[in-house]
Amino acid sequence: MISLVDYFKSQAKHLHKDFESRFFNEKTSQYQYAPKRFDIAKIFKDFNLPDQNADFKFTLMNAQHTISKLAGFSKWDDLRNASEDEAKFGQKILNASNYKLKSHEQSFNSGLQKNSVLPAPQNLYAMIHLIGFEGTNVQFSFDSVEYATSYMIYYSDENDISTAKPLASGNFSPINYIYRGNRQPAPFFWVRAFDGKEYGEWSTIAGKNR
């Protein structure tokens, strides 16, 4: 059975992984995230952390400190040295935190009209246009998904969804992204719908027209 300390360590790793989903949205000129476990943008905003700075760093140690704060402790060492009862109480505080994204089970019981993870958007298509010296514009179109509030486009240089990284986001189809300078568009794209709490299933690879 996993110890409570190991549990908090795993939560810190999840938080750090959510930070690694960070990407720069050229349309909004802001850094954004595609988190799976924590509303990391809200955490940074409420903790007054300068995550919009290009050189902002958030290490695993920083994540551990943040988890300890979310669990009601002043620092990581206090959490590590806590009694079992204190750690259990901290676990309850963390799990009840409004910084944690809802799980599928929570969504099922939340009274929302949907009762499962959002389905994959269908018919993803990438239309690629050269725009002179400015770069290459890729326009992504896809079918909308009921209950989705936004969508995230992912890219990879490999035909492997496990290597996919966030590229661009938007509230509806189509979504545009410009590859600046001489950069060539990635060969593989996917899209996922977002309902304000969690991301849905992955689409199939985009069809492309160059």
PDB file of N, CA and C in Angstrom, residues 3-13 64 67 71 73 76 79 87-88 90-91 94:
ATOM      1  N   SER A   3       2.353   4.746   0.851  1.00  0.00           N
ATOM      2  CA  SER A   3       2.349   5.557   2.060  1.00  0.00           C
ATOM      3  C   SER A   3       1.808   6.943   1.735  1.00  0.00           C
ATOM      4  N   LEU A   4       1.410   7.680   2.783  1.00  0.00           N
ATOM      5  CA  LEU A   4       0.885   9.013   2.566  1.00  0.00           C
ATOM      6  C   LEU A   4       1.950   9.941   2.001  1.00  0.00           C
ATOM      7  N   VAL A   5       3.199   9.788   2.446  1.00  0.00           N
ATOM      8  CA  VAL A   5       4.287  10.607   1.895  1.00  0.00           C
ATOM      9  C   VAL A   5       4.446  10.325   0.410  1.00  0.00           C
ATOM     10  N   ASP A   6       4.389   9.036   0.046  1.00  0.00           N
ATOM     11  CA  ASP A   6       4.489   8.680  -1.369  1.00  0.00           C
ATOM     12  C   ASP A   6       3.317   9.249  -2.159  1.00  0.00           C
ATOM     13  N   TYR A   7       2.153   9.282  -1.528  1.00  0.00           N
ATOM     14  CA  TYR A   7       0.982   9.868  -2.183  1.00  0.00           C
ATOM     15  C   TYR A   7       1.240  11.338  -2.503  1.00  0.00           C
ATOM     16  N   PHE A   8       1.740  12.084  -1.519  1.00  0.00           N
ATOM     17  CA  PHE A   8       2.004  13.505  -1.750  1.00  0.00           C
ATOM     18  C   PHE A   8       3.122  13.689  -2.778  1.00  0.00           C
ATOM     19  N   LYS A   9       4.102  12.795  -2.776  1.00  0.00           N
ATOM     20  CA  LYS A   9       5.153  12.862  -3.788  1.00  0.00           C
ATOM     21  C   LYS A   9       4.564  12.672  -5.188  1.00  0.00           C
ATOM     22  N   SER A  10       3.624  11.732  -5.310  1.00  0.00           N
ATOM     23  CA  SER A  10       3.006  11.486  -6.613  1.00  0.00           C
ATOM     24  C   SER A  10       2.187  12.694  -7.057  1.00  0.00           C
ATOM     25  N   GLN A  11       1.525  13.363  -6.101  1.00  0.00           N
ATOM     26  CA  GLN A  11       0.755  14.557  -6.436  1.00  0.00           C
ATOM     27  C   GLN A  11       1.679  15.681  -6.917  1.00  0.00           C
ATOM     28  N   ALA A  12       2.849  15.791  -6.280  1.00  0.00           N
ATOM     29  CA  ALA A  12       3.823  16.793  -6.708  1.00  0.00           C
ATOM     30  C   ALA A  12       4.321  16.494  -8.122  1.00  0.00           C
ATOM     31  N   LYS A  13       4.516  15.211  -8.431  1.00  0.00           N
ATOM     32  CA  LYS A  13       4.943  14.837  -9.778  1.00  0.00           C
ATOM     33  C   LYS A  13       3.857  15.161 -10.801  1.00  0.00           C
ATOM     34  N   GLN A  64       6.640  20.222  -4.942  1.00  0.00           N
ATOM     35  CA  GLN A  64       6.467  19.629  -3.622  1.00  0.00           C
ATOM     36  C   GLN A  64       6.081  20.688  -2.591  1.00  0.00           C
ATOM     37  N   ILE A  67       2.434  21.629  -3.207  1.00  0.00           N
ATOM     38  CA  ILE A  67       1.519  20.594  -2.721  1.00  0.00           C
ATOM     39  C   ILE A  67       1.391  20.668  -1.207  1.00  0.00           C
ATOM     40  N   ALA A  71      -2.042  21.346   0.915  1.00  0.00           N
ATOM     41  CA  ALA A  71      -2.489  20.372   1.911  1.00  0.00           C
ATOM     42  C   ALA A  71      -2.541  20.961   3.321  1.00  0.00           C
ATOM     43  N   PHE A  73       0.044  22.665   4.957  1.00  0.00           N
ATOM     44  CA  PHE A  73       1.325  22.722   5.666  1.00  0.00           C
ATOM     45  C   PHE A  73       2.110  23.938   5.176  1.00  0.00           C
ATOM     46  N   TRP A  76       7.353  21.671   2.739  1.00  0.00           N
ATOM     47  CA  TRP A  76       7.422  20.243   2.436  1.00  0.00           C
ATOM     48  C   TRP A  76       7.939  19.426   3.610  1.00  0.00           C
ATOM     49  N   LEU A  79       5.275  18.574   6.029  1.00  0.00           N
ATOM     50  CA  LEU A  79       4.405  17.509   5.535  1.00  0.00           C
ATOM     51  C   LEU A  79       5.088  16.148   5.691  1.00  0.00           C
ATOM     52  N   ALA A  87      -1.233  13.910   8.307  1.00  0.00           N
ATOM     53  CA  ALA A  87      -1.088  13.654   6.867  1.00  0.00           C
ATOM     54  C   ALA A  87      -2.430  13.283   6.246  1.00  0.00           C
ATOM     55  N   LYS A  88      -3.219  12.476   6.942  1.00  0.00           N
ATOM     56  CA  LYS A  88      -4.537  12.098   6.432  1.00  0.00           C
ATOM     57  C   LYS A  88      -5.439  13.320   6.300  1.00  0.00           C
ATOM     58  N   GLY A  90      -4.366  16.374   5.858  1.00  0.00           N
ATOM     59  CA  GLY A  90      -3.816  17.121   4.727  1.00  0.00           C
ATOM     60  C   GLY A  90      -4.256  16.532   3.391  1.00  0.00           C
ATOM     61  N   GLN A  91      -4.352  15.207   3.333  1.00  0.00           N
ATOM     62  CA  GLN A  91      -4.817  14.545   2.122  1.00  0.00           C
ATOM     63  C   GLN A  91      -6.253  14.944   1.802  1.00  0.00           C
ATOM     64  N   LEU A  94      -6.280  18.499   0.455  1.00  0.00           N
ATOM     65  CA  LEU A  94      -5.800  18.544  -0.923  1.00  0.00           C
ATOM     66  C   LEU A  94      -6.848  18.026  -1.893  1.00  0.00           C
TER      67      LEU A  94
END
